[in-house]
Structure formats: C-alpha cells, structure tokens
C-alpha cells in the first residue's frame, strides 16, 4: 500500500483544497495519471499519482483542506481489498497528527450532506455549497447546459443563510485582544466565502503592508517614441504576435533591474538578499482573483521573447493552467491598469519582492516643448514605483525610475 500526499506546488504553499476527485475507490490508476483536482493559493491544477495501483482509500474528501505532505488517498495492488467508507475517518485521524488536518474535518462533514454526484457544477460552486451545507441537487444551474456556477450558489446562500458556519470562527476572535473581531454580516446580506487565492492575497498583502515600510516615486514618461516603434514592429505581424506597450515596459524594467540590484532584492533575516536573476512578474486579472506569472531572465530576453512569453503566460492564466513553475521566483512585479483608463495608482509590494511598478494609461496631454514656451500634444504615461525602505532609499529609487523612463523614451536602445 502506498500513500498519496498533498504535493507542494510553490515555496509558500502550506495546504491545498481538494476540489474534486477524478478517481474513486476501486479504480485502477497508472503512474502519471491525474487523480484529483486541487486548488492552491494561486492555481487550480490536476495532480498525478507517482505509483500504479488501485485506489484503496480516499482520506481527504472533496471540499476539505489538507496540509502539504498530508495523506489524501492510498493505493494498493490490483485486486487488494479496499477500505470501506466508515474506515476512512479513523485512517485520516491516524495520519493527521498536525492540527491543520483536524480543522479539515468540519468541511468533510459538510461534504457528506452535499450530493453532487452526476451534477454539473464549477469547482468554486461545489466548494461554496460544501462550506454552507447546501445540496447541489436543490440548486438550479444557470450556466451552460444547466451547469451550476458561483452566482447560483451565492443566490442559494442568500435565501438560506442559516447553515453558514463562518460566525463560529468569528466568535473566537475576542480571544486575541489586540485584534478587533470582524463585523457580523448584516441581516439579509450574502456572505461569499474566501477562495484559497483570495485568502492568500489577503494574508500576503496585509503582511507586506504591515511589515514593509512602503514609499513611492512617480514619474511621467513621453511614450511617443515607444508608440512609433511599436507601430513599426507590429505592422507585418499577425494580431496574436504583436508587441504590447506593457511588453516594452516589462523589458525596460528588466534592463533597469540588472543595473540596480537593490531593486531586485529581498529582505531576509540575515540581511538583504540580492537575487542572481531578473525575473519580472506580470499581474494578470482572472475571474477568481489576481495572479502574477513570472517572465524569467527578463533582462536577457529580446523584446520579442518577452512579448511571446507574456502572451503564453497570460493565456495559461486565463485558462486556469498555470503551474507552480510559472508562479515562483519573481523578483519584481509590473502591474498595469492602463487598459481600464486609470491614470495613476499605488500598488502594494508582493512579498518577498522589494518593489512593484504601477503603470497607468497613456493619455494625450498638452506639454511644453523642451525649454520653450511652445505647447504641444504628447502621449504621456505615469508610472509609480512602490519600494521597501528597509532595502532601498528614495534617491536610488528615483534613479531607477529615471532609467526606466530613459529606456522607454529611447526604446531602440533595448533592441541593440
């Protein structure tokens, strides 16, 4: 008999949520075959078994959370007796010495009341129904082919708020006198449970805001030369191969970071860690939250190489197919809200990085031409660097932003 455990899909992953099982007890599986779909703080991904055999026991039911390394299932040789359903719970307790596994027992009980066999429902809809003790069979799906989606479950929760178990956790908050308990949900309000991704965004960015003393440096960039170069580059290319403004900005950041190692650093207990590679993360909004896939070795890639890799990663993100290798190792982040018409904004640093660049929209603006009094129209983009004052200072950050400005206003220098 072999244990199948929750894999570690990223350096900061501590637990995973079993979204659904692709195999059941008694099924034969081959080495490398997908057996379950799990949700981490960053992605939803299928996991594979590294051994062939027959699923003899499912320890972690769909909807439950299991710490990294915790047993989620067991396999035995073909023809071996399989564990009966009642035996599953004691087996889980025997393995689950760490406290986090014991906490997963509550969602497991909720899953037992949710009959989802044969029903079409999105992973988040299944999880929400499980956490609120709702039977998917009682919910009318409005998605394609009657698929039950998140909004369907949210509507059901609004009409049946009693099963929600969240207030019980809130009741324990007064035990920590330094933290005010969260306000109770208003009568008739819909409480949408946090996804693993939203929970991690909350935890990590709160940690960043509280531990890293942020400061900001803003600068306006004349985008005229970059827009003209982009026009020339894209003229012969198919639309799906064209270079975006963000690609050029990301490339400029990569080149500048190679010259400013303290902006490509991390704060660790021993001091300041200067990272050996320049890996720029690009913030991508998806339905379930925000992910930041990493363009590795950004400084040494060609502009076309940056553009192709960005397109590949964005496609994977929107299809929900990003792997841990796509999300780990970032040393700097670019967050662009220009496509939403945002002129300027301040971003929160993504730990363990020490800086993030916020990029606004390119806007047509009247400016003075050189040192003369002549006013001309220019395409201006505002950028704001958020940096960790434990690692760098205002003067260095200003020089770094000025270098990004120089590169973008003279984009041919990045092609040499």
mmCIF file of C-alpha atoms in Angstrom:
data_model
loop_
_atom_site.group_PDB
_atom_site.id
_atom_site.type_symbol
_atom_site.label_atom_id
_atom_site.label_comp_id
_atom_site.label_asym_id
_atom_site.label_seq_id
_atom_site.Cartn_x
_atom_site.Cartn_y
_atom_site.Cartn_z
ATOM 1 C CA UNK A 1 0.000 0.000 0.000
ATOM 2 C CA UNK A 2 1.276 3.481 -0.888
ATOM 3 C CA UNK A 3 0.243 6.885 0.432
ATOM 4 C CA UNK A 4 -0.653 9.694 -1.960
ATOM 5 C CA UNK A 5 0.129 13.017 -0.301
ATOM 6 C CA UNK A 6 -0.699 16.666 -0.912
ATOM 7 C CA UNK A 7 2.138 17.978 -3.119
ATOM 8 C CA UNK A 8 3.939 21.263 -2.531
ATOM 9 C CA UNK A 9 3.179 23.393 -5.606
ATOM 10 C CA UNK A 10 5.041 26.530 -4.524
ATOM 11 C CA UNK A 11 7.538 27.710 -1.940
ATOM 12 C CA UNK A 12 4.854 29.390 0.185
ATOM 13 C CA UNK A 13 2.146 26.733 -0.169
ATOM 14 C CA UNK A 14 1.109 25.268 3.187
ATOM 15 C CA UNK A 15 -2.132 23.480 2.307
ATOM 16 C CA UNK A 16 -4.340 22.555 -0.620
ATOM 17 C CA UNK A 17 -8.074 22.230 -1.171
ATOM 18 C CA UNK A 18 -9.419 19.061 -2.788
ATOM 19 C CA UNK A 19 -11.763 20.482 -5.436
ATOM 20 C CA UNK A 20 -12.853 17.123 -6.830
ATOM 21 C CA UNK A 21 -11.676 13.572 -7.241
ATOM 22 C CA UNK A 22 -11.179 12.272 -10.770
ATOM 23 C CA UNK A 23 -10.941 8.690 -9.481
ATOM 24 C CA UNK A 24 -12.935 6.733 -6.903
ATOM 25 C CA UNK A 25 -12.172 3.882 -4.554
ATOM 26 C CA UNK A 26 -11.631 0.715 -6.557
ATOM 27 C CA UNK A 27 -10.412 2.484 -9.704
ATOM 28 C CA UNK A 28 -7.093 1.380 -11.179
ATOM 29 C CA UNK A 29 -4.595 4.185 -11.845
ATOM 30 C CA UNK A 30 -1.403 4.218 -13.840
ATOM 31 C CA UNK A 31 1.745 6.082 -12.902
ATOM 32 C CA UNK A 32 1.424 9.710 -14.043
ATOM 33 C CA UNK A 33 -2.376 9.572 -14.307
ATOM 34 C CA UNK A 34 -4.395 12.521 -12.964
ATOM 35 C CA UNK A 35 -6.383 11.503 -9.905
ATOM 36 C CA UNK A 36 -7.675 14.734 -8.381
ATOM 37 C CA UNK A 37 -8.071 18.446 -8.902
ATOM 38 C CA UNK A 38 -6.669 20.643 -6.142
ATOM 39 C CA UNK A 39 -6.766 24.362 -5.511
ATOM 40 C CA UNK A 40 -3.762 26.148 -4.040
ATOM 41 C CA UNK A 41 -3.454 29.801 -3.126
ATOM 42 C CA UNK A 42 -2.554 30.546 -6.745
ATOM 43 C CA UNK A 43 -3.941 27.950 -9.139
ATOM 44 C CA UNK A 44 -6.351 25.087 -9.607
ATOM 45 C CA UNK A 45 -4.456 22.133 -11.022
ATOM 46 C CA UNK A 46 -4.738 18.399 -11.577
ATOM 47 C CA UNK A 47 -2.333 16.225 -9.578
ATOM 48 C CA UNK A 48 -0.930 12.896 -10.718
ATOM 49 C CA UNK A 49 -0.029 9.714 -8.899
ATOM 50 C CA UNK A 50 3.571 8.556 -8.952
ATOM 51 C CA UNK A 51 2.649 4.895 -8.440
ATOM 52 C CA UNK A 52 0.392 2.467 -10.269
ATOM 53 C CA UNK A 53 -2.255 0.534 -8.373
ATOM 54 C CA UNK A 54 -5.847 0.570 -7.215
ATOM 55 C CA UNK A 55 -7.339 3.385 -5.160
ATOM 56 C CA UNK A 56 -7.970 1.643 -1.856
ATOM 57 C CA UNK A 57 -8.936 4.646 0.256
ATOM 58 C CA UNK A 58 -9.768 8.319 -0.170
ATOM 59 C CA UNK A 59 -8.687 10.074 3.019
ATOM 60 C CA UNK A 60 -9.398 13.709 2.104
ATOM 61 C CA UNK A 61 -12.885 14.192 0.701
ATOM 62 C CA UNK A 62 -13.694 16.811 -1.937
ATOM 63 C CA UNK A 63 -14.061 20.198 -0.271
ATOM 64 C CA UNK A 64 -11.562 19.511 2.505
ATOM 65 C CA UNK A 65 -8.179 21.132 3.060
ATOM 66 C CA UNK A 66 -5.044 19.105 3.655
ATOM 67 C CA UNK A 67 -1.590 20.384 4.690
ATOM 68 C CA UNK A 68 1.332 19.836 2.361
ATOM 69 C CA UNK A 69 2.599 16.288 2.858
ATOM 70 C CA UNK A 70 -0.680 15.119 4.388
ATOM 71 C CA UNK A 71 -2.178 11.883 3.082
ATOM 72 C CA UNK A 72 -5.107 12.411 0.717
ATOM 73 C CA UNK A 73 -5.503 8.851 -0.601
ATOM 74 C CA UNK A 74 -3.948 5.404 -0.590
ATOM 75 C CA UNK A 75 -3.340 2.861 -3.320
ATOM 76 C CA UNK A 76 -2.891 -0.892 -3.143
ATOM 77 C CA UNK A 77 -2.104 -3.645 -5.580
ATOM 78 C CA UNK A 78 -4.741 -4.623 -8.112
ATOM 79 C CA UNK A 79 -7.298 -6.945 -6.530
ATOM 80 C CA UNK A 80 -6.458 -5.883 -2.989
ATOM 81 C CA UNK A 81 -9.341 -5.256 -0.621
ATOM 82 C CA UNK A 82 -10.444 -1.653 -0.476
ATOM 83 C CA UNK A 83 -11.221 0.236 2.692
ATOM 84 C CA UNK A 84 -14.880 0.631 3.494
ATOM 85 C CA UNK A 85 -16.317 4.106 3.788
ATOM 86 C CA UNK A 86 -16.634 4.103 7.607
ATOM 87 C CA UNK A 87 -12.949 3.202 7.944
ATOM 88 C CA UNK A 88 -11.883 6.343 6.094
ATOM 89 C CA UNK A 89 -12.363 8.703 9.026
ATOM 90 C CA UNK A 90 -10.191 6.815 11.557
ATOM 91 C CA UNK A 91 -7.460 6.463 8.923
ATOM 92 C CA UNK A 92 -7.442 10.203 8.430
ATOM 93 C CA UNK A 93 -7.139 10.791 12.159
ATOM 94 C CA UNK A 94 -4.274 8.328 12.459
ATOM 95 C CA UNK A 95 -2.275 10.200 9.846
ATOM 96 C CA UNK A 96 -3.400 13.656 10.840
ATOM 97 C CA UNK A 97 -1.156 14.482 13.762
ATOM 98 C CA UNK A 98 -0.794 18.192 12.783
ATOM 99 C CA UNK A 99 -3.603 20.464 13.936
ATOM 100 C CA UNK A 100 -4.439 21.787 10.435
ATOM 101 C CA UNK A 101 -5.714 18.348 9.383
ATOM 102 C CA UNK A 102 -8.077 18.189 12.342
ATOM 103 C CA UNK A 103 -9.530 21.508 11.227
ATOM 104 C CA UNK A 104 -10.278 19.972 7.843
ATOM 105 C CA UNK A 105 -12.769 17.587 9.452
ATOM 106 C CA UNK A 106 -15.524 20.220 9.514
ATOM 107 C CA UNK A 107 -15.641 20.754 5.740
ATOM 108 C CA UNK A 108 -15.514 16.971 5.337
ATOM 109 C CA UNK A 109 -18.725 16.593 7.344
ATOM 110 C CA UNK A 110 -20.385 19.263 5.222
ATOM 111 C CA UNK A 111 -19.412 17.428 2.050
ATOM 112 C CA UNK A 112 -21.198 14.326 3.300
ATOM 113 C CA UNK A 113 -24.508 16.242 3.172
ATOM 114 C CA UNK A 114 -23.889 17.530 -0.334
ATOM 115 C CA UNK A 115 -24.938 15.101 -3.018
ATOM 116 C CA UNK A 116 -23.135 16.327 -6.140
ATOM 117 C CA UNK A 117 -22.819 13.018 -7.984
ATOM 118 C CA UNK A 118 -23.775 13.467 -11.623
ATOM 119 C CA UNK A 119 -24.389 17.201 -11.305
ATOM 120 C CA UNK A 120 -22.521 19.716 -13.396
ATOM 121 C CA UNK A 121 -21.031 22.440 -11.218
ATOM 122 C CA UNK A 122 -17.939 24.620 -11.291
ATOM 123 C CA UNK A 123 -15.242 23.855 -8.667
ATOM 124 C CA UNK A 124 -15.927 27.070 -6.750
ATOM 125 C CA UNK A 125 -19.675 26.379 -6.802
ATOM 126 C CA UNK A 126 -19.071 22.921 -5.325
ATOM 127 C CA UNK A 127 -16.829 24.320 -2.624
ATOM 128 C CA UNK A 128 -19.246 27.109 -1.683
ATOM 129 C CA UNK A 129 -22.122 24.632 -1.467
ATOM 130 C CA UNK A 130 -19.990 22.314 0.655
ATOM 131 C CA UNK A 131 -18.928 25.046 3.072
ATOM 132 C CA UNK A 132 -22.541 26.198 3.529
ATOM 133 C CA UNK A 133 -24.058 22.738 3.855
ATOM 134 C CA UNK A 134 -26.120 23.103 0.680
ATOM 135 C CA UNK A 135 -27.210 20.227 -1.555
ATOM 136 C CA UNK A 136 -26.299 20.935 -5.179
ATOM 137 C CA UNK A 137 -29.380 18.949 -6.208
ATOM 138 C CA UNK A 138 -31.547 21.721 -4.735
ATOM 139 C CA UNK A 139 -29.851 24.481 -6.753
ATOM 140 C CA UNK A 140 -30.941 25.466 -10.261
ATOM 141 C CA UNK A 141 -27.937 25.995 -12.542
ATOM 142 C CA UNK A 142 -27.872 28.969 -14.913
ATOM 143 C CA UNK A 143 -24.587 28.172 -16.654
ATOM 144 C CA UNK A 144 -24.124 26.391 -19.976
ATOM 145 C CA UNK A 145 -26.155 23.145 -20.160
ATOM 146 C CA UNK A 146 -27.547 23.845 -16.688
ATOM 147 C CA UNK A 147 -24.095 23.974 -15.050
ATOM 148 C CA UNK A 148 -24.206 25.330 -11.506
ATOM 149 C CA UNK A 149 -21.939 28.375 -11.169
ATOM 150 C CA UNK A 150 -20.833 30.571 -8.273
ATOM 151 C CA UNK A 151 -23.712 33.061 -8.634
ATOM 152 C CA UNK A 152 -26.252 30.225 -8.379
ATOM 153 C CA UNK A 153 -24.796 29.073 -5.066
ATOM 154 C CA UNK A 154 -24.475 32.661 -3.808
ATOM 155 C CA UNK A 155 -28.175 33.171 -4.536
ATOM 156 C CA UNK A 156 -28.998 29.977 -2.640
ATOM 157 C CA UNK A 157 -26.876 31.130 0.295
ATOM 158 C CA UNK A 158 -28.713 34.457 0.369
ATOM 159 C CA UNK A 159 -32.023 32.598 0.593
ATOM 160 C CA UNK A 160 -30.781 30.157 3.234
ATOM 161 C CA UNK A 161 -28.153 31.884 5.406
ATOM 162 C CA UNK A 162 -28.646 29.668 8.471
ATOM 163 C CA UNK A 163 -26.097 26.915 7.629
ATOM 164 C CA UNK A 164 -23.229 29.356 7.286
ATOM 165 C CA UNK A 165 -20.621 28.351 9.851
ATOM 166 C CA UNK A 166 -18.366 31.405 9.490
ATOM 167 C CA UNK A 167 -19.736 33.295 12.564
ATOM 168 C CA UNK A 168 -18.475 30.461 14.806
ATOM 169 C CA UNK A 169 -14.931 31.258 13.759
ATOM 170 C CA UNK A 170 -15.592 34.943 14.312
ATOM 171 C CA UNK A 171 -16.743 34.243 17.862
ATOM 172 C CA UNK A 172 -13.241 33.097 18.725
ATOM 173 C CA UNK A 173 -11.763 36.433 17.689
ATOM 174 C CA UNK A 174 -12.194 38.165 21.111
ATOM 175 C CA UNK A 175 -9.567 35.747 22.484
ATOM 176 C CA UNK A 176 -6.987 37.913 20.694
ATOM 177 C CA UNK A 177 -7.429 41.315 22.398
ATOM 178 C CA UNK A 178 -5.063 43.138 20.051
ATOM 179 C CA UNK A 179 -7.268 42.455 17.019
ATOM 180 C CA UNK A 180 -10.830 43.718 16.748
ATOM 181 C CA UNK A 181 -13.271 40.994 15.659
ATOM 182 C CA UNK A 182 -14.668 41.404 12.151
ATOM 183 C CA UNK A 183 -18.166 42.894 11.989
ATOM 184 C CA UNK A 184 -21.031 40.428 11.795
ATOM 185 C CA UNK A 185 -22.792 40.100 8.459
ATOM 186 C CA UNK A 186 -25.782 42.405 8.088
ATOM 187 C CA UNK A 187 -29.201 40.794 8.076
ATOM 188 C CA UNK A 188 -30.059 39.564 4.602
ATOM 189 C CA UNK A 189 -26.518 40.070 3.310
ATOM 190 C CA UNK A 190 -24.792 37.454 1.189
ATOM 191 C CA UNK A 191 -21.507 36.197 2.637
ATOM 192 C CA UNK A 192 -19.271 34.762 -0.071
ATOM 193 C CA UNK A 193 -16.555 32.507 1.377
ATOM 194 C CA UNK A 194 -12.981 33.427 0.536
ATOM 195 C CA UNK A 195 -11.346 31.287 -2.106
ATOM 196 C CA UNK A 196 -7.880 29.948 -1.395
ATOM 197 C CA UNK A 197 -6.497 32.539 -3.797
ATOM 198 C CA UNK A 198 -8.345 35.472 -2.164
ATOM 199 C CA UNK A 199 -7.365 34.231 1.298
ATOM 200 C CA UNK A 200 -3.699 34.181 0.294
ATOM 201 C CA UNK A 201 -3.884 37.595 -1.381
ATOM 202 C CA UNK A 202 -5.365 38.923 1.857
ATOM 203 C CA UNK A 203 -2.722 37.317 4.046
ATOM 204 C CA UNK A 204 0.340 38.138 1.952
ATOM 205 C CA UNK A 205 -0.531 41.721 1.065
ATOM 206 C CA UNK A 206 -1.597 42.504 4.625
ATOM 207 C CA UNK A 207 1.742 41.101 5.754
ATOM 208 C CA UNK A 208 3.543 43.223 3.162
ATOM 209 C CA UNK A 209 1.699 46.397 4.115
ATOM 210 C CA UNK A 210 2.373 45.889 7.823
ATOM 211 C CA UNK A 211 5.999 44.735 7.643
ATOM 212 C CA UNK A 212 7.487 46.585 4.662
ATOM 213 C CA UNK A 213 7.688 50.391 5.011
ATOM 214 C CA UNK A 214 6.432 51.448 1.581
ATOM 215 C CA UNK A 215 7.488 54.641 -0.141
ATOM 216 C CA UNK A 216 6.619 55.865 -3.616
ATOM 217 C CA UNK A 217 8.342 57.523 -6.559
ATOM 218 C CA UNK A 218 6.298 58.724 -9.545
ATOM 219 C CA UNK A 219 7.370 59.970 -12.952
ATOM 220 C CA UNK A 220 5.750 60.867 -16.289
ATOM 221 C CA UNK A 221 7.051 59.264 -19.480
ATOM 222 C CA UNK A 222 6.694 60.551 -23.037
ATOM 223 C CA UNK A 223 5.511 57.468 -24.918
ATOM 224 C CA UNK A 224 5.876 58.968 -28.413
ATOM 225 C CA UNK A 225 8.988 57.030 -29.456
ATOM 226 C CA UNK A 226 7.714 53.781 -27.965
ATOM 227 C CA UNK A 227 4.356 54.073 -29.734
ATOM 228 C CA UNK A 228 6.100 54.735 -33.055
ATOM 229 C CA UNK A 229 8.492 51.789 -32.606
ATOM 230 C CA UNK A 230 5.609 49.518 -31.631
ATOM 231 C CA UNK A 231 3.713 50.580 -34.753
ATOM 232 C CA UNK A 232 6.669 49.673 -36.964
ATOM 233 C CA UNK A 233 7.316 46.342 -35.222
ATOM 234 C CA UNK A 234 3.676 45.268 -35.361
ATOM 235 C CA UNK A 235 2.956 46.320 -38.957
ATOM 236 C CA UNK A 236 3.917 42.958 -40.542
ATOM 237 C CA UNK A 237 2.788 40.794 -37.618
ATOM 238 C CA UNK A 238 -0.462 38.947 -37.036
ATOM 239 C CA UNK A 239 -2.514 40.360 -34.174
ATOM 240 C CA UNK A 240 -1.720 37.451 -31.866
ATOM 241 C CA UNK A 241 2.015 38.023 -32.373
ATOM 242 C CA UNK A 242 2.125 41.775 -31.812
ATOM 243 C CA UNK A 243 4.112 43.534 -29.115
ATOM 244 C CA UNK A 244 2.112 45.410 -26.477
ATOM 245 C CA UNK A 245 3.015 48.585 -24.630
ATOM 246 C CA UNK A 246 3.257 46.517 -21.462
ATOM 247 C CA UNK A 247 5.791 44.193 -23.117
ATOM 248 C CA UNK A 248 8.050 47.176 -23.785
ATOM 249 C CA UNK A 249 7.642 48.440 -20.209
ATOM 250 C CA UNK A 250 8.420 44.981 -18.792
ATOM 251 C CA UNK A 251 11.528 44.735 -20.963
ATOM 252 C CA UNK A 252 12.641 48.201 -19.803
ATOM 253 C CA UNK A 253 12.203 47.113 -16.180
ATOM 254 C CA UNK A 254 14.292 44.001 -16.811
ATOM 255 C CA UNK A 255 17.142 46.021 -18.307
ATOM 256 C CA UNK A 256 16.999 48.597 -15.498
ATOM 257 C CA UNK A 257 16.872 45.966 -12.745
ATOM 258 C CA UNK A 258 20.138 44.468 -13.994
ATOM 259 C CA UNK A 259 21.730 47.850 -13.237
ATOM 260 C CA UNK A 260 20.026 48.326 -9.847
ATOM 261 C CA UNK A 261 20.459 45.092 -7.846
ATOM 262 C CA UNK A 262 18.926 46.574 -4.686
ATOM 263 C CA UNK A 263 15.607 46.918 -6.527
ATOM 264 C CA UNK A 264 15.881 43.240 -7.471
ATOM 265 C CA UNK A 265 16.353 42.138 -3.868
ATOM 266 C CA UNK A 266 14.524 40.589 -0.916
ATOM 267 C CA UNK A 267 14.619 41.321 2.814
ATOM 268 C CA UNK A 268 15.582 38.218 4.822
ATOM 269 C CA UNK A 269 16.531 37.629 8.461
ATOM 270 C CA UNK A 270 20.228 37.615 7.652
ATOM 271 C CA UNK A 271 20.058 40.898 5.739
ATOM 272 C CA UNK A 272 19.408 41.934 2.143
ATOM 273 C CA UNK A 273 19.331 39.136 -0.408
ATOM 274 C CA UNK A 274 20.493 40.245 -3.864
ATOM 275 C CA UNK A 275 18.775 37.904 -6.289
ATOM 276 C CA UNK A 276 21.011 36.456 -9.029
ATOM 277 C CA UNK A 277 18.351 36.521 -11.764
ATOM 278 C CA UNK A 278 15.988 39.215 -13.005
ATOM 279 C CA UNK A 279 12.527 37.632 -13.092
ATOM 280 C CA UNK A 280 9.700 40.103 -13.678
ATOM 281 C CA UNK A 281 6.193 39.075 -12.610
ATOM 282 C CA UNK A 282 3.265 40.474 -14.586
ATOM 283 C CA UNK A 283 -0.026 40.987 -12.764
ATOM 284 C CA UNK A 284 -2.914 39.286 -14.591
ATOM 285 C CA UNK A 285 -6.546 39.664 -13.513
ATOM 286 C CA UNK A 286 -8.629 36.483 -13.771
ATOM 287 C CA UNK A 287 -12.164 35.628 -12.632
ATOM 288 C CA UNK A 288 -11.033 34.196 -9.303
ATOM 289 C CA UNK A 289 -8.613 36.990 -8.392
ATOM 290 C CA UNK A 290 -5.131 38.046 -9.380
ATOM 291 C CA UNK A 291 -2.105 36.008 -10.414
ATOM 292 C CA UNK A 292 1.410 37.118 -11.300
ATOM 293 C CA UNK A 293 3.164 34.693 -13.646
ATOM 294 C CA UNK A 294 6.911 35.168 -13.983
ATOM 295 C CA UNK A 295 8.927 36.051 -17.089
ATOM 296 C CA UNK A 296 12.278 34.560 -16.140
ATOM 297 C CA UNK A 297 15.566 36.212 -17.143
ATOM 298 C CA UNK A 298 13.685 39.259 -18.378
ATOM 299 C CA UNK A 299 16.829 41.308 -18.810
ATOM 300 C CA UNK A 300 18.446 38.883 -21.258
ATOM 301 C CA UNK A 301 15.374 38.108 -23.358
ATOM 302 C CA UNK A 302 14.769 40.013 -26.575
ATOM 303 C CA UNK A 303 11.722 42.284 -26.750
ATOM 304 C CA UNK A 304 10.052 39.696 -28.963
ATOM 305 C CA UNK A 305 10.962 36.989 -26.462
ATOM 306 C CA UNK A 306 9.365 38.965 -23.631
ATOM 307 C CA UNK A 307 6.214 39.513 -25.723
ATOM 308 C CA UNK A 308 5.879 35.841 -26.650
ATOM 309 C CA UNK A 309 6.415 34.645 -23.092
ATOM 310 C CA UNK A 310 3.936 37.200 -21.732
ATOM 311 C CA UNK A 311 1.268 36.041 -24.191
ATOM 312 C CA UNK A 312 1.897 32.405 -23.307
ATOM 313 C CA UNK A 313 1.647 33.044 -19.571
ATOM 314 C CA UNK A 314 -1.464 35.226 -19.867
ATOM 315 C CA UNK A 315 -3.189 32.514 -21.922
ATOM 316 C CA UNK A 316 -2.294 29.891 -19.313
ATOM 317 C CA UNK A 317 -3.561 32.169 -16.528
ATOM 318 C CA UNK A 318 -6.934 32.760 -18.176
ATOM 319 C CA UNK A 319 -7.331 29.061 -18.954
ATOM 320 C CA UNK A 320 -6.510 28.176 -15.339
ATOM 321 C CA UNK A 321 -3.488 26.143 -16.398
ATOM 322 C CA UNK A 322 -0.615 27.960 -14.692
ATOM 323 C CA UNK A 323 1.729 25.638 -12.839
ATOM 324 C CA UNK A 324 3.842 26.316 -9.779
ATOM 325 C CA UNK A 325 6.870 26.760 -12.036
ATOM 326 C CA UNK A 326 5.099 29.696 -13.747
ATOM 327 C CA UNK A 327 4.405 31.495 -10.477
ATOM 328 C CA UNK A 328 7.598 31.058 -8.468
ATOM 329 C CA UNK A 329 10.837 33.021 -8.411
ATOM 330 C CA UNK A 330 9.599 36.516 -9.260
ATOM 331 C CA UNK A 331 11.927 39.314 -8.137
ATOM 332 C CA UNK A 332 9.919 42.375 -9.274
ATOM 333 C CA UNK A 333 6.340 42.991 -10.410
ATOM 334 C CA UNK A 334 4.711 45.183 -13.057
ATOM 335 C CA UNK A 335 1.023 45.973 -12.518
ATOM 336 C CA UNK A 336 -0.682 47.784 -15.395
ATOM 337 C CA UNK A 337 -4.197 49.238 -15.056
ATOM 338 C CA UNK A 338 -3.871 51.450 -18.108
ATOM 339 C CA UNK A 339 -6.364 49.363 -20.081
ATOM 340 C CA UNK A 340 -9.021 50.429 -17.561
ATOM 341 C CA UNK A 341 -8.332 54.124 -18.088
ATOM 342 C CA UNK A 342 -6.585 54.528 -14.717
ATOM 343 C CA UNK A 343 -4.152 57.452 -14.831
ATOM 344 C CA UNK A 344 -2.120 56.650 -11.737
ATOM 345 C CA UNK A 345 -2.253 54.383 -8.690
ATOM 346 C CA UNK A 346 -0.083 52.993 -5.894
ATOM 347 C CA UNK A 347 0.478 49.227 -5.678
ATOM 348 C CA UNK A 348 1.327 47.063 -2.668
ATOM 349 C CA UNK A 349 4.634 45.198 -2.860
ATOM 350 C CA UNK A 350 4.359 41.442 -3.408
ATOM 351 C CA UNK A 351 6.493 39.626 -0.808
ATOM 352 C CA UNK A 352 9.284 38.582 -0.822
ATOM 353 C CA UNK A 353 9.999 41.174 -3.529
ATOM 354 C CA UNK A 354 11.042 44.689 -2.568
ATOM 355 C CA UNK A 355 9.393 46.746 -5.316
ATOM 356 C CA UNK A 356 6.480 46.905 -7.742
ATOM 357 C CA UNK A 357 5.813 49.272 -10.649
ATOM 358 C CA UNK A 358 2.283 50.619 -11.158
ATOM 359 C CA UNK A 359 1.586 51.669 -14.762
ATOM 360 C CA UNK A 360 -1.229 53.992 -15.785
ATOM 361 C CA UNK A 361 -2.944 54.705 -19.102
ATOM 362 C CA UNK A 362 -1.285 56.508 -21.997
ATOM 363 C CA UNK A 363 -3.121 59.812 -22.242
ATOM 364 C CA UNK A 364 -2.967 62.696 -24.700
ATOM 365 C CA UNK A 365 -1.622 65.658 -22.710
ATOM 366 C CA UNK A 366 -0.501 69.229 -23.538
ATOM 367 C CA UNK A 367 3.145 69.769 -22.547
ATOM 368 C CA UNK A 368 5.814 72.407 -23.071
ATOM 369 C CA UNK A 369 8.231 71.559 -25.859
ATOM 370 C CA UNK A 370 11.741 71.438 -24.400
ATOM 371 C CA UNK A 371 12.702 74.711 -22.728
ATOM 372 C CA UNK A 372 10.465 76.815 -24.965
ATOM 373 C CA UNK A 373 7.038 78.223 -24.247
ATOM 374 C CA UNK A 374 5.537 76.259 -27.115
ATOM 375 C CA UNK A 375 2.823 73.847 -26.040
ATOM 376 C CA UNK A 376 2.437 70.583 -27.952
ATOM 377 C CA UNK A 377 0.371 67.427 -27.546
ATOM 378 C CA UNK A 378 2.196 64.398 -26.148
ATOM 379 C CA UNK A 379 1.312 60.827 -25.205
ATOM 380 C CA UNK A 380 2.117 60.647 -21.501
ATOM 381 C CA UNK A 381 2.131 57.637 -19.192
ATOM 382 C CA UNK A 382 2.521 57.956 -15.427
ATOM 383 C CA UNK A 383 4.390 55.249 -13.529
ATOM 384 C CA UNK A 384 4.715 54.860 -9.761
ATOM 385 C CA UNK A 385 7.284 52.685 -8.021
ATOM 386 C CA UNK A 386 6.414 51.274 -4.600
ATOM 387 C CA UNK A 387 9.602 50.245 -2.793
ATOM 388 C CA UNK A 388 10.627 48.756 0.553
ATOM 389 C CA UNK A 389 12.507 51.352 2.619
ATOM 390 C CA UNK A 390 14.326 48.581 4.513
ATOM 391 C CA UNK A 391 16.235 47.768 1.332
ATOM 392 C CA UNK A 392 16.435 50.926 -0.745
ATOM 393 C CA UNK A 393 16.092 54.691 -0.414
ATOM 394 C CA UNK A 394 14.419 57.499 -2.297
ATOM 395 C CA UNK A 395 17.455 58.630 -4.273
ATOM 396 C CA UNK A 396 18.224 55.145 -5.579
ATOM 397 C CA UNK A 397 14.563 54.524 -6.400
ATOM 398 C CA UNK A 398 14.439 57.838 -8.273
ATOM 399 C CA UNK A 399 17.486 56.879 -10.354
ATOM 400 C CA UNK A 400 15.913 53.515 -11.121
ATOM 401 C CA UNK A 401 12.638 55.069 -12.285
ATOM 402 C CA UNK A 402 14.591 57.631 -14.322
ATOM 403 C CA UNK A 403 16.412 54.760 -16.065
ATOM 404 C CA UNK A 404 13.099 53.109 -16.925
ATOM 405 C CA UNK A 405 11.933 56.457 -18.307
ATOM 406 C CA UNK A 406 15.109 56.824 -20.379
ATOM 407 C CA UNK A 407 14.751 53.344 -21.849
ATOM 408 C CA UNK A 408 11.092 53.796 -22.768
ATOM 409 C CA UNK A 409 11.699 57.215 -24.296
ATOM 410 C CA UNK A 410 14.628 55.735 -26.256
ATOM 411 C CA UNK A 411 13.338 52.217 -26.971
ATOM 412 C CA UNK A 412 15.825 51.445 -29.734
ATOM 413 C CA UNK A 413 18.497 51.138 -27.033
ATOM 414 C CA UNK A 414 16.710 47.991 -25.807
ATOM 415 C CA UNK A 415 16.958 46.370 -29.239
ATOM 416 C CA UNK A 416 20.733 46.611 -29.537
#
